[in-house]
Amino acid sequence: MPSDLRQLLRDKQIQSNSLSKGHRKKFKQKLFAELHPEKKRKDTSWMRIAASFTLVIGLSASLFFFNNPVEETQSDPTQIENLGSISPELGKIENFYLASIQNQISSLVQTPENAELVNGYLHKIAELSEEYKTLTNELNTEGLNQATINALIENLQQRLNLLYQLNEQIDEFKKLQNNETTSIQA
């Protein structure tokens, strides 16, 4: 391939090694024209009209909506899922009891010796949880009333009290076992 290019250059007759008159001047003008093109003014009057029209429509629409607030209608009443959906204070109470219940359950140590005792208490707590769901459904069907809200809070208190009793009985059971093992060793 290199030989082909050399041959082509030899065959081509170079007419002149000198540049034409004014070549530098023409080159500078072309270069300047490329680097600094003249900015043509476009007719943007239609864009100004469209922007003004959009602004007027936007302002009138916002004035209409802010001066005529839409009344919200509730087509279906909000379902009450927990005490927090009734009020924030009741939600805090419910969260406190549920966190305490969960903490007590997680701290339980179930052994083969106390398994029957623990399972009995956990069964009773499961029954109270189902009763809690029933009371919540009652709130949804009958509406808010103080008796049902009090029953929900008492349900949470009963579950927590059962867990406290269970922990006390487990502790007594451990002490009893420790005393038996000590007396057997002595």
Short mmCIF file of N, CA and C in Angstrom, two decimals:
data_model
loop_
_atom_site.label_atom_id
_atom_site.label_comp_id
_atom_site.label_asym_id
_atom_site.label_seq_id
_atom_site.Cartn_x
_atom_site.Cartn_y
_atom_site.Cartn_z
N MET A 1 0.82 -1.20 0.00
CA MET A 1 0.00 0.00 0.00
C MET A 1 0.86 1.26 0.00
N PRO A 2 1.95 1.36 0.79
CA PRO A 2 2.76 2.57 0.75
C PRO A 2 3.32 2.85 -0.66
N SER A 3 3.63 1.84 -1.38
CA SER A 3 4.17 2.07 -2.72
C SER A 3 3.11 2.65 -3.64
N ASP A 4 1.87 2.30 -3.45
CA ASP A 4 0.79 2.84 -4.27
C ASP A 4 0.64 4.34 -4.08
N LEU A 5 0.73 4.79 -2.87
CA LEU A 5 0.60 6.22 -2.60
C LEU A 5 1.77 7.00 -3.22
N ARG A 6 2.93 6.43 -3.09
CA ARG A 6 4.10 7.12 -3.67
C ARG A 6 3.96 7.23 -5.19
N GLN A 7 3.50 6.16 -5.76
CA GLN A 7 3.32 6.16 -7.21
C GLN A 7 2.28 7.19 -7.62
N LEU A 8 1.19 7.31 -6.87
CA LEU A 8 0.15 8.27 -7.19
C LEU A 8 0.68 9.69 -7.11
N LEU A 9 1.50 9.96 -6.09
CA LEU A 9 2.05 11.31 -5.94
C LEU A 9 3.04 11.63 -7.06
N ARG A 10 3.76 10.67 -7.52
CA ARG A 10 4.72 10.89 -8.61
C ARG A 10 3.98 11.17 -9.91
N ASP A 11 2.89 10.43 -10.10
CA ASP A 11 2.15 10.57 -11.34
C ASP A 11 1.41 11.90 -11.42
N LYS A 12 1.00 12.43 -10.32
CA LYS A 12 0.23 13.67 -10.29
C LYS A 12 1.20 14.83 -10.42
N GLN A 13 0.90 15.67 -11.29
CA GLN A 13 1.76 16.83 -11.48
C GLN A 13 1.32 17.92 -10.53
N ILE A 14 2.24 18.43 -9.79
CA ILE A 14 1.94 19.52 -8.88
C ILE A 14 2.08 20.79 -9.68
N GLN A 15 1.03 21.56 -9.68
CA GLN A 15 1.00 22.74 -10.53
C GLN A 15 1.87 23.84 -9.98
N SER A 16 1.69 24.08 -8.67
CA SER A 16 2.45 25.21 -8.14
C SER A 16 2.64 25.00 -6.66
N ASN A 17 3.77 25.40 -6.15
CA ASN A 17 4.04 25.29 -4.73
C ASN A 17 3.68 26.57 -4.00
N SER A 18 3.36 27.59 -4.69
CA SER A 18 3.04 28.85 -4.05
C SER A 18 1.52 29.02 -3.94
N LEU A 19 1.11 29.77 -2.95
CA LEU A 19 -0.30 30.02 -2.70
C LEU A 19 -0.74 31.24 -3.50
N SER A 20 -2.03 31.31 -3.78
CA SER A 20 -2.56 32.43 -4.54
C SER A 20 -2.50 33.71 -3.71
N LYS A 21 -2.60 34.83 -4.43
CA LYS A 21 -2.58 36.12 -3.74
C LYS A 21 -3.84 36.25 -2.89
N GLY A 22 -3.68 36.77 -1.68
CA GLY A 22 -4.80 37.00 -0.80
C GLY A 22 -5.30 35.72 -0.11
N HIS A 23 -4.51 34.65 -0.27
CA HIS A 23 -4.92 33.37 0.33
C HIS A 23 -5.04 33.48 1.85
N ARG A 24 -4.05 34.10 2.47
CA ARG A 24 -4.11 34.24 3.94
C ARG A 24 -5.31 35.07 4.37
N LYS A 25 -5.58 36.11 3.66
CA LYS A 25 -6.70 36.98 4.00
C LYS A 25 -8.03 36.22 3.88
N LYS A 26 -8.20 35.47 2.79
CA LYS A 26 -9.42 34.69 2.60
C LYS A 26 -9.56 33.62 3.69
N PHE A 27 -8.42 32.98 4.04
CA PHE A 27 -8.44 31.94 5.06
C PHE A 27 -8.86 32.51 6.41
N LYS A 28 -8.31 33.68 6.77
CA LYS A 28 -8.67 34.33 8.03
C LYS A 28 -10.15 34.70 8.06
N GLN A 29 -10.65 35.20 6.93
CA GLN A 29 -12.07 35.56 6.88
C GLN A 29 -12.97 34.34 7.06
N LYS A 30 -12.63 33.25 6.39
CA LYS A 30 -13.42 32.03 6.54
C LYS A 30 -13.35 31.49 7.97
N LEU A 31 -12.14 31.52 8.53
CA LEU A 31 -11.97 31.04 9.90
C LEU A 31 -12.76 31.90 10.88
N PHE A 32 -12.68 33.20 10.74
CA PHE A 32 -13.44 34.11 11.60
C PHE A 32 -14.94 33.89 11.44
N ALA A 33 -15.39 33.66 10.21
CA ALA A 33 -16.81 33.44 9.96
C ALA A 33 -17.28 32.12 10.62
N GLU A 34 -16.41 31.12 10.61
CA GLU A 34 -16.75 29.85 11.24
C GLU A 34 -16.79 29.98 12.77
N LEU A 35 -15.84 30.70 13.33
CA LEU A 35 -15.76 30.83 14.78
C LEU A 35 -16.76 31.83 15.34
N HIS A 36 -17.12 32.83 14.60
CA HIS A 36 -18.04 33.87 15.06
C HIS A 36 -19.16 34.06 14.05
N PRO A 37 -20.08 33.12 14.01
CA PRO A 37 -21.18 33.29 13.04
C PRO A 37 -22.10 34.42 13.50
N GLU A 38 -22.67 35.07 12.54
CA GLU A 38 -23.61 36.15 12.86
C GLU A 38 -24.89 35.51 13.39
N LYS A 39 -25.36 36.06 14.47
CA LYS A 39 -26.59 35.55 15.05
C LYS A 39 -27.77 36.16 14.32
N LYS A 40 -28.59 35.27 13.81
CA LYS A 40 -29.76 35.74 13.09
C LYS A 40 -30.89 35.90 14.09
N ARG A 41 -31.58 36.98 13.98
CA ARG A 41 -32.73 37.23 14.85
C ARG A 41 -33.91 36.44 14.32
N LYS A 42 -34.43 35.62 15.21
CA LYS A 42 -35.60 34.85 14.82
C LYS A 42 -36.84 35.60 15.27
N ASP A 43 -37.88 35.40 14.57
CA ASP A 43 -39.13 36.04 14.92
C ASP A 43 -39.76 35.24 16.07
N THR A 44 -39.70 35.79 17.30
CA THR A 44 -40.22 35.09 18.48
C THR A 44 -41.49 35.73 19.01
N SER A 45 -42.12 36.52 18.22
CA SER A 45 -43.34 37.18 18.70
C SER A 45 -44.44 36.16 18.97
N TRP A 46 -44.53 35.10 18.20
CA TRP A 46 -45.54 34.08 18.45
C TRP A 46 -45.29 33.37 19.78
N MET A 47 -44.01 33.21 20.16
CA MET A 47 -43.69 32.57 21.45
C MET A 47 -44.10 33.48 22.61
N ARG A 48 -43.91 34.77 22.43
CA ARG A 48 -44.32 35.72 23.47
C ARG A 48 -45.83 35.69 23.66
N ILE A 49 -46.55 35.63 22.56
CA ILE A 49 -48.02 35.58 22.63
C ILE A 49 -48.46 34.28 23.32
N ALA A 50 -47.84 33.16 22.98
CA ALA A 50 -48.20 31.88 23.58
C ALA A 50 -47.89 31.87 25.09
N ALA A 51 -46.75 32.45 25.46
CA ALA A 51 -46.39 32.51 26.87
C ALA A 51 -47.37 33.38 27.65
N SER A 52 -47.76 34.50 27.06
CA SER A 52 -48.73 35.38 27.72
C SER A 52 -50.08 34.69 27.87
N PHE A 53 -50.48 33.99 26.84
CA PHE A 53 -51.75 33.27 26.87
C PHE A 53 -51.72 32.19 27.96
N THR A 54 -50.64 31.44 28.05
CA THR A 54 -50.50 30.40 29.07
C THR A 54 -50.52 31.01 30.47
N LEU A 55 -49.85 32.13 30.65
CA LEU A 55 -49.82 32.81 31.94
C LEU A 55 -51.21 33.26 32.36
N VAL A 56 -51.96 33.82 31.43
CA VAL A 56 -53.32 34.28 31.74
C VAL A 56 -54.21 33.10 32.12
N ILE A 57 -54.13 32.01 31.38
CA ILE A 57 -54.95 30.83 31.69
C ILE A 57 -54.56 30.26 33.05
N GLY A 58 -53.26 30.18 33.33
CA GLY A 58 -52.81 29.65 34.61
C GLY A 58 -53.28 30.48 35.79
N LEU A 59 -53.18 31.78 35.67
CA LEU A 59 -53.62 32.66 36.76
C LEU A 59 -55.12 32.57 36.97
N SER A 60 -55.87 32.56 35.87
CA SER A 60 -57.33 32.50 36.03
C SER A 60 -57.76 31.16 36.62
N ALA A 61 -57.12 30.08 36.23
CA ALA A 61 -57.46 28.77 36.78
C ALA A 61 -57.12 28.70 38.27
N SER A 62 -55.97 29.22 38.65
CA SER A 62 -55.60 29.18 40.07
C SER A 62 -56.54 30.06 40.90
N LEU A 63 -56.93 31.22 40.38
CA LEU A 63 -57.89 32.07 41.11
C LEU A 63 -59.23 31.36 41.26
N PHE A 64 -59.65 30.67 40.22
CA PHE A 64 -60.92 29.96 40.27
C PHE A 64 -60.89 28.87 41.33
N PHE A 65 -59.82 28.06 41.35
CA PHE A 65 -59.75 26.94 42.30
C PHE A 65 -59.53 27.40 43.73
N PHE A 66 -58.79 28.48 43.93
CA PHE A 66 -58.54 28.95 45.29
C PHE A 66 -59.75 29.69 45.86
N ASN A 67 -60.53 30.32 45.03
CA ASN A 67 -61.71 31.04 45.51
C ASN A 67 -62.92 30.13 45.65
N ASN A 68 -62.95 29.03 44.96
CA ASN A 68 -64.05 28.07 45.03
C ASN A 68 -63.52 26.72 45.49
N PRO A 69 -63.28 26.55 46.79
CA PRO A 69 -62.71 25.27 47.23
C PRO A 69 -63.71 24.14 47.01
N VAL A 70 -63.18 23.02 46.62
CA VAL A 70 -63.99 21.85 46.37
C VAL A 70 -64.29 21.18 47.71
N GLU A 71 -65.57 20.91 47.96
CA GLU A 71 -65.94 20.26 49.20
C GLU A 71 -65.70 18.78 49.05
N GLU A 72 -64.99 18.24 50.03
CA GLU A 72 -64.68 16.82 49.99
C GLU A 72 -65.84 16.04 50.58
N THR A 73 -66.28 15.07 49.82
CA THR A 73 -67.34 14.21 50.31
C THR A 73 -66.76 12.82 50.53
N GLN A 74 -67.16 12.22 51.61
CA GLN A 74 -66.70 10.88 51.91
C GLN A 74 -67.72 9.89 51.41
N SER A 75 -67.32 9.15 50.40
CA SER A 75 -68.24 8.18 49.84
C SER A 75 -68.32 6.93 50.73
N ASP A 76 -67.18 6.55 51.32
CA ASP A 76 -67.21 5.43 52.26
C ASP A 76 -66.45 5.83 53.50
N PRO A 77 -66.95 5.51 54.66
CA PRO A 77 -66.28 5.90 55.89
C PRO A 77 -64.94 5.19 56.02
N THR A 78 -64.03 5.86 56.67
CA THR A 78 -62.71 5.31 56.87
C THR A 78 -62.78 4.11 57.81
N GLN A 79 -62.14 3.06 57.42
CA GLN A 79 -62.11 1.86 58.24
C GLN A 79 -61.13 2.06 59.39
N ILE A 80 -61.55 1.69 60.58
CA ILE A 80 -60.70 1.79 61.76
C ILE A 80 -59.97 0.47 61.90
N GLU A 81 -58.65 0.53 61.80
CA GLU A 81 -57.85 -0.68 61.90
C GLU A 81 -57.20 -0.80 63.27
N ASN A 82 -56.97 0.34 63.91
CA ASN A 82 -56.34 0.34 65.24
C ASN A 82 -56.73 1.63 65.94
N LEU A 83 -56.30 1.75 67.18
CA LEU A 83 -56.66 2.95 67.95
C LEU A 83 -55.98 4.20 67.40
N GLY A 84 -54.85 4.04 66.73
CA GLY A 84 -54.14 5.18 66.16
C GLY A 84 -54.92 5.87 65.06
N SER A 85 -55.83 5.15 64.42
CA SER A 85 -56.63 5.78 63.36
C SER A 85 -57.78 6.60 63.95
N ILE A 86 -58.02 6.46 65.26
CA ILE A 86 -59.04 7.26 65.92
C ILE A 86 -58.45 8.58 66.38
N SER A 87 -57.33 8.49 67.11
CA SER A 87 -56.64 9.71 67.55
C SER A 87 -55.18 9.38 67.84
N PRO A 88 -54.30 10.36 67.74
CA PRO A 88 -52.87 10.12 68.00
C PRO A 88 -52.59 9.67 69.44
N GLU A 89 -53.36 10.20 70.40
CA GLU A 89 -53.14 9.82 71.79
C GLU A 89 -53.45 8.35 72.01
N LEU A 90 -54.57 7.89 71.44
CA LEU A 90 -54.92 6.48 71.55
C LEU A 90 -53.90 5.62 70.80
N GLY A 91 -53.37 6.14 69.72
CA GLY A 91 -52.33 5.42 68.99
C GLY A 91 -51.08 5.24 69.83
N LYS A 92 -50.71 6.27 70.58
CA LYS A 92 -49.54 6.17 71.47
C LYS A 92 -49.77 5.12 72.55
N ILE A 93 -50.97 5.10 73.12
CA ILE A 93 -51.31 4.12 74.15
C ILE A 93 -51.23 2.72 73.58
N GLU A 94 -51.83 2.53 72.40
CA GLU A 94 -51.82 1.22 71.77
C GLU A 94 -50.40 0.78 71.45
N ASN A 95 -49.60 1.68 70.90
CA ASN A 95 -48.22 1.34 70.55
C ASN A 95 -47.41 0.98 71.80
N PHE A 96 -47.65 1.69 72.92
CA PHE A 96 -46.95 1.37 74.16
C PHE A 96 -47.27 -0.05 74.61
N TYR A 97 -48.56 -0.39 74.64
CA TYR A 97 -48.95 -1.72 75.08
C TYR A 97 -48.44 -2.80 74.13
N LEU A 98 -48.57 -2.58 72.83
CA LEU A 98 -48.12 -3.58 71.87
C LEU A 98 -46.60 -3.78 71.94
N ALA A 99 -45.86 -2.70 72.13
CA ALA A 99 -44.40 -2.82 72.26
C ALA A 99 -44.04 -3.57 73.55
N SER A 100 -44.75 -3.27 74.63
CA SER A 100 -44.49 -3.96 75.89
C SER A 100 -44.84 -5.44 75.78
N ILE A 101 -45.95 -5.74 75.14
CA ILE A 101 -46.35 -7.14 74.94
C ILE A 101 -45.29 -7.87 74.12
N GLN A 102 -44.86 -7.26 73.04
CA GLN A 102 -43.85 -7.88 72.17
C GLN A 102 -42.54 -8.07 72.93
N ASN A 103 -42.18 -7.10 73.77
CA ASN A 103 -40.95 -7.20 74.56
C ASN A 103 -41.04 -8.36 75.55
N GLN A 104 -42.19 -8.50 76.21
CA GLN A 104 -42.37 -9.59 77.17
C GLN A 104 -42.35 -10.95 76.46
N ILE A 105 -42.96 -11.04 75.31
CA ILE A 105 -42.97 -12.32 74.58
C ILE A 105 -41.56 -12.68 74.13
N SER A 106 -40.81 -11.70 73.66
CA SER A 106 -39.45 -12.00 73.20
C SER A 106 -38.52 -12.36 74.35
N SER A 107 -38.83 -11.94 75.58
CA SER A 107 -37.96 -12.25 76.72
C SER A 107 -38.30 -13.59 77.36
N LEU A 108 -39.35 -14.24 76.87
CA LEU A 108 -39.74 -15.54 77.43
C LEU A 108 -38.69 -16.59 77.10
N VAL A 109 -38.37 -17.40 78.09
CA VAL A 109 -37.46 -18.51 77.88
C VAL A 109 -38.27 -19.78 78.08
N GLN A 110 -38.50 -20.49 76.99
CA GLN A 110 -39.32 -21.70 77.06
C GLN A 110 -38.39 -22.91 77.13
N THR A 111 -38.58 -23.70 78.14
CA THR A 111 -37.83 -24.94 78.32
C THR A 111 -38.81 -26.10 78.31
N PRO A 112 -38.32 -27.31 78.20
CA PRO A 112 -39.25 -28.46 78.22
C PRO A 112 -40.04 -28.54 79.52
N GLU A 113 -39.45 -28.04 80.62
CA GLU A 113 -40.13 -28.11 81.91
C GLU A 113 -41.30 -27.12 81.99
N ASN A 114 -41.14 -25.94 81.39
CA ASN A 114 -42.19 -24.92 81.51
C ASN A 114 -43.00 -24.76 80.21
N ALA A 115 -42.83 -25.65 79.26
CA ALA A 115 -43.48 -25.52 77.95
C ALA A 115 -45.00 -25.51 78.07
N GLU A 116 -45.54 -26.37 78.92
CA GLU A 116 -47.00 -26.44 79.07
C GLU A 116 -47.55 -25.14 79.64
N LEU A 117 -46.85 -24.59 80.63
CA LEU A 117 -47.26 -23.33 81.25
C LEU A 117 -47.23 -22.19 80.22
N VAL A 118 -46.13 -22.09 79.48
CA VAL A 118 -45.98 -21.02 78.48
C VAL A 118 -47.03 -21.16 77.39
N ASN A 119 -47.24 -22.35 76.90
CA ASN A 119 -48.23 -22.56 75.83
C ASN A 119 -49.64 -22.21 76.28
N GLY A 120 -49.97 -22.49 77.54
CA GLY A 120 -51.28 -22.13 78.07
C GLY A 120 -51.49 -20.63 78.07
N TYR A 121 -50.49 -19.90 78.53
CA TYR A 121 -50.59 -18.44 78.55
C TYR A 121 -50.64 -17.87 77.13
N LEU A 122 -49.80 -18.40 76.24
CA LEU A 122 -49.79 -17.89 74.86
C LEU A 122 -51.12 -18.19 74.16
N HIS A 123 -51.76 -19.29 74.50
CA HIS A 123 -53.09 -19.59 73.94
C HIS A 123 -54.11 -18.55 74.41
N LYS A 124 -54.05 -18.21 75.70
CA LYS A 124 -54.98 -17.20 76.24
C LYS A 124 -54.73 -15.83 75.60
N ILE A 125 -53.46 -15.50 75.36
CA ILE A 125 -53.11 -14.22 74.72
C ILE A 125 -53.62 -14.22 73.27
N ALA A 126 -53.55 -15.36 72.59
CA ALA A 126 -54.07 -15.45 71.22
C ALA A 126 -55.59 -15.25 71.20
N GLU A 127 -56.28 -15.77 72.21
CA GLU A 127 -57.73 -15.56 72.31
C GLU A 127 -58.04 -14.08 72.51
N LEU A 128 -57.23 -13.41 73.35
CA LEU A 128 -57.44 -11.98 73.57
C LEU A 128 -57.14 -11.18 72.30
N SER A 129 -56.18 -11.63 71.50
CA SER A 129 -55.89 -10.95 70.23
C SER A 129 -57.06 -11.06 69.27
N GLU A 130 -57.69 -12.23 69.23
CA GLU A 130 -58.87 -12.40 68.38
C GLU A 130 -60.03 -11.52 68.87
N GLU A 131 -60.17 -11.43 70.19
CA GLU A 131 -61.21 -10.58 70.76
C GLU A 131 -60.95 -9.11 70.39
N TYR A 132 -59.67 -8.73 70.34
CA TYR A 132 -59.29 -7.36 69.96
C TYR A 132 -59.73 -7.07 68.53
N LYS A 133 -59.53 -8.05 67.65
CA LYS A 133 -59.96 -7.87 66.25
C LYS A 133 -61.48 -7.75 66.17
N THR A 134 -62.17 -8.52 66.98
CA THR A 134 -63.64 -8.45 67.00
C THR A 134 -64.11 -7.08 67.48
N LEU A 135 -63.45 -6.55 68.51
CA LEU A 135 -63.81 -5.22 69.02
C LEU A 135 -63.53 -4.14 67.97
N THR A 136 -62.44 -4.30 67.23
CA THR A 136 -62.12 -3.34 66.18
C THR A 136 -63.19 -3.38 65.09
N ASN A 137 -63.62 -4.56 64.72
CA ASN A 137 -64.71 -4.69 63.73
C ASN A 137 -65.99 -4.06 64.26
N GLU A 138 -66.22 -4.19 65.55
CA GLU A 138 -67.41 -3.59 66.17
C GLU A 138 -67.35 -2.07 66.05
N LEU A 139 -66.17 -1.50 66.21
CA LEU A 139 -66.02 -0.05 66.03
C LEU A 139 -66.39 0.36 64.61
N ASN A 140 -66.01 -0.46 63.64
CA ASN A 140 -66.31 -0.14 62.25
C ASN A 140 -67.79 -0.26 61.93
N THR A 141 -68.47 -1.21 62.55
CA THR A 141 -69.88 -1.41 62.22
C THR A 141 -70.79 -0.49 63.03
N GLU A 142 -70.51 -0.33 64.31
CA GLU A 142 -71.39 0.46 65.16
C GLU A 142 -70.95 1.91 65.31
N GLY A 143 -69.76 2.23 64.91
CA GLY A 143 -69.26 3.58 65.05
C GLY A 143 -68.49 3.74 66.35
N LEU A 144 -67.92 4.92 66.51
CA LEU A 144 -67.11 5.19 67.70
C LEU A 144 -67.99 5.28 68.95
N ASN A 145 -67.56 4.57 69.98
CA ASN A 145 -68.20 4.73 71.29
C ASN A 145 -67.16 4.44 72.36
N GLN A 146 -67.34 5.08 73.47
CA GLN A 146 -66.36 5.03 74.55
C GLN A 146 -66.22 3.63 75.13
N ALA A 147 -67.30 2.88 75.21
CA ALA A 147 -67.26 1.54 75.80
C ALA A 147 -66.36 0.61 75.00
N THR A 148 -66.46 0.66 73.69
CA THR A 148 -65.64 -0.21 72.85
C THR A 148 -64.16 0.20 72.91
N ILE A 149 -63.91 1.50 72.93
CA ILE A 149 -62.52 1.98 73.04
C ILE A 149 -61.92 1.53 74.38
N ASN A 150 -62.70 1.65 75.45
CA ASN A 150 -62.22 1.19 76.76
C ASN A 150 -61.97 -0.32 76.75
N ALA A 151 -62.84 -1.07 76.07
CA ALA A 151 -62.67 -2.52 75.99
C ALA A 151 -61.39 -2.88 75.23
N LEU A 152 -61.07 -2.12 74.19
CA LEU A 152 -59.83 -2.36 73.44
C LEU A 152 -58.60 -2.12 74.33
N ILE A 153 -58.63 -1.03 75.09
CA ILE A 153 -57.49 -0.72 75.97
C ILE A 153 -57.38 -1.77 77.08
N GLU A 154 -58.50 -2.19 77.64
CA GLU A 154 -58.48 -3.23 78.68
C GLU A 154 -57.96 -4.55 78.13
N ASN A 155 -58.27 -4.84 76.88
CA ASN A 155 -57.78 -6.06 76.25
C ASN A 155 -56.25 -6.03 76.19
N LEU A 156 -55.69 -4.88 75.78
CA LEU A 156 -54.24 -4.74 75.74
C LEU A 156 -53.64 -4.90 77.14
N GLN A 157 -54.29 -4.29 78.14
CA GLN A 157 -53.80 -4.39 79.52
C GLN A 157 -53.84 -5.83 80.00
N GLN A 158 -54.89 -6.57 79.67
CA GLN A 158 -55.00 -7.97 80.10
C GLN A 158 -53.89 -8.82 79.49
N ARG A 159 -53.60 -8.60 78.21
CA ARG A 159 -52.53 -9.36 77.57
C ARG A 159 -51.20 -9.10 78.25
N LEU A 160 -50.93 -7.82 78.55
CA LEU A 160 -49.67 -7.47 79.20
C LEU A 160 -49.61 -8.05 80.61
N ASN A 161 -50.71 -7.98 81.35
CA ASN A 161 -50.74 -8.55 82.70
C ASN A 161 -50.52 -10.06 82.68
N LEU A 162 -51.10 -10.74 81.70
CA LEU A 162 -50.88 -12.18 81.58
C LEU A 162 -49.40 -12.50 81.36
N LEU A 163 -48.75 -11.70 80.56
CA LEU A 163 -47.32 -11.93 80.31
C LEU A 163 -46.48 -11.66 81.56
N TYR A 164 -46.86 -10.62 82.33
CA TYR A 164 -46.16 -10.37 83.59
C TYR A 164 -46.34 -11.56 84.54
N GLN A 165 -47.56 -12.07 84.64
CA GLN A 165 -47.83 -13.24 85.49
C GLN A 165 -47.03 -14.45 85.03
N LEU A 166 -46.96 -14.64 83.71
CA LEU A 166 -46.20 -15.76 83.18
C LEU A 166 -44.73 -15.65 83.54
N ASN A 167 -44.18 -14.46 83.41
CA ASN A 167 -42.76 -14.27 83.77
C ASN A 167 -42.53 -14.53 85.26
N GLU A 168 -43.46 -14.08 86.09
CA GLU A 168 -43.33 -14.34 87.54
C GLU A 168 -43.38 -15.84 87.82
N GLN A 169 -44.28 -16.55 87.17
CA GLN A 169 -44.39 -17.99 87.40
C GLN A 169 -43.15 -18.73 86.90
N ILE A 170 -42.60 -18.28 85.79
CA ILE A 170 -41.37 -18.89 85.27
C ILE A 170 -40.23 -18.66 86.26
N ASP A 171 -40.13 -17.43 86.81
CA ASP A 171 -39.09 -17.14 87.80
C ASP A 171 -39.25 -18.00 89.04
N GLU A 172 -40.48 -18.15 89.52
CA GLU A 172 -40.74 -19.02 90.68
C GLU A 172 -40.38 -20.46 90.36
N PHE A 173 -40.69 -20.89 89.15
CA PHE A 173 -40.39 -22.25 88.72
C PHE A 173 -38.87 -22.48 88.72
N LYS A 174 -38.11 -21.48 88.23
CA LYS A 174 -36.65 -21.57 88.22
C LYS A 174 -36.10 -21.64 89.64
N LYS A 175 -36.63 -20.79 90.53
CA LYS A 175 -36.18 -20.80 91.93
C LYS A 175 -36.46 -22.15 92.57
N LEU A 176 -37.62 -22.70 92.30
CA LEU A 176 -38.00 -23.99 92.85
C LEU A 176 -37.06 -25.09 92.34
N GLN A 177 -36.73 -25.05 91.06
CA GLN A 177 -35.81 -26.03 90.49
C GLN A 177 -34.42 -25.87 91.09
N ASN A 178 -33.96 -24.61 91.27
CA ASN A 178 -32.64 -24.37 91.86
C ASN A 178 -32.59 -24.89 93.29
N ASN A 179 -33.66 -24.68 94.05
CA ASN A 179 -33.71 -25.17 95.43
C ASN A 179 -33.68 -26.69 95.47
N GLU A 180 -34.39 -27.34 94.55
CA GLU A 180 -34.41 -28.80 94.49
C GLU A 180 -33.03 -29.36 94.15
N THR A 181 -32.36 -28.72 93.17
CA THR A 181 -31.04 -29.21 92.78
C THR A 181 -30.02 -28.97 93.90
N THR A 182 -30.18 -27.88 94.65
CA THR A 182 -29.27 -27.59 95.76
C THR A 182 -29.50 -28.59 96.90
N SER A 183 -30.74 -28.88 97.18
CA SER A 183 -31.02 -29.81 98.28
C SER A 183 -30.64 -31.23 97.91
N ILE A 184 -30.70 -31.59 96.64
CA ILE A 184 -30.30 -32.93 96.21
C ILE A 184 -28.79 -33.08 96.30
N GLN A 185 -28.06 -32.03 95.97
CA GLN A 185 -26.59 -32.07 95.98
C GLN A 185 -26.08 -32.07 97.42
N ALA A 186 -26.81 -31.49 98.36
CA ALA A 186 -26.33 -31.41 99.73
C ALA A 186 -26.49 -32.66 100.49
#
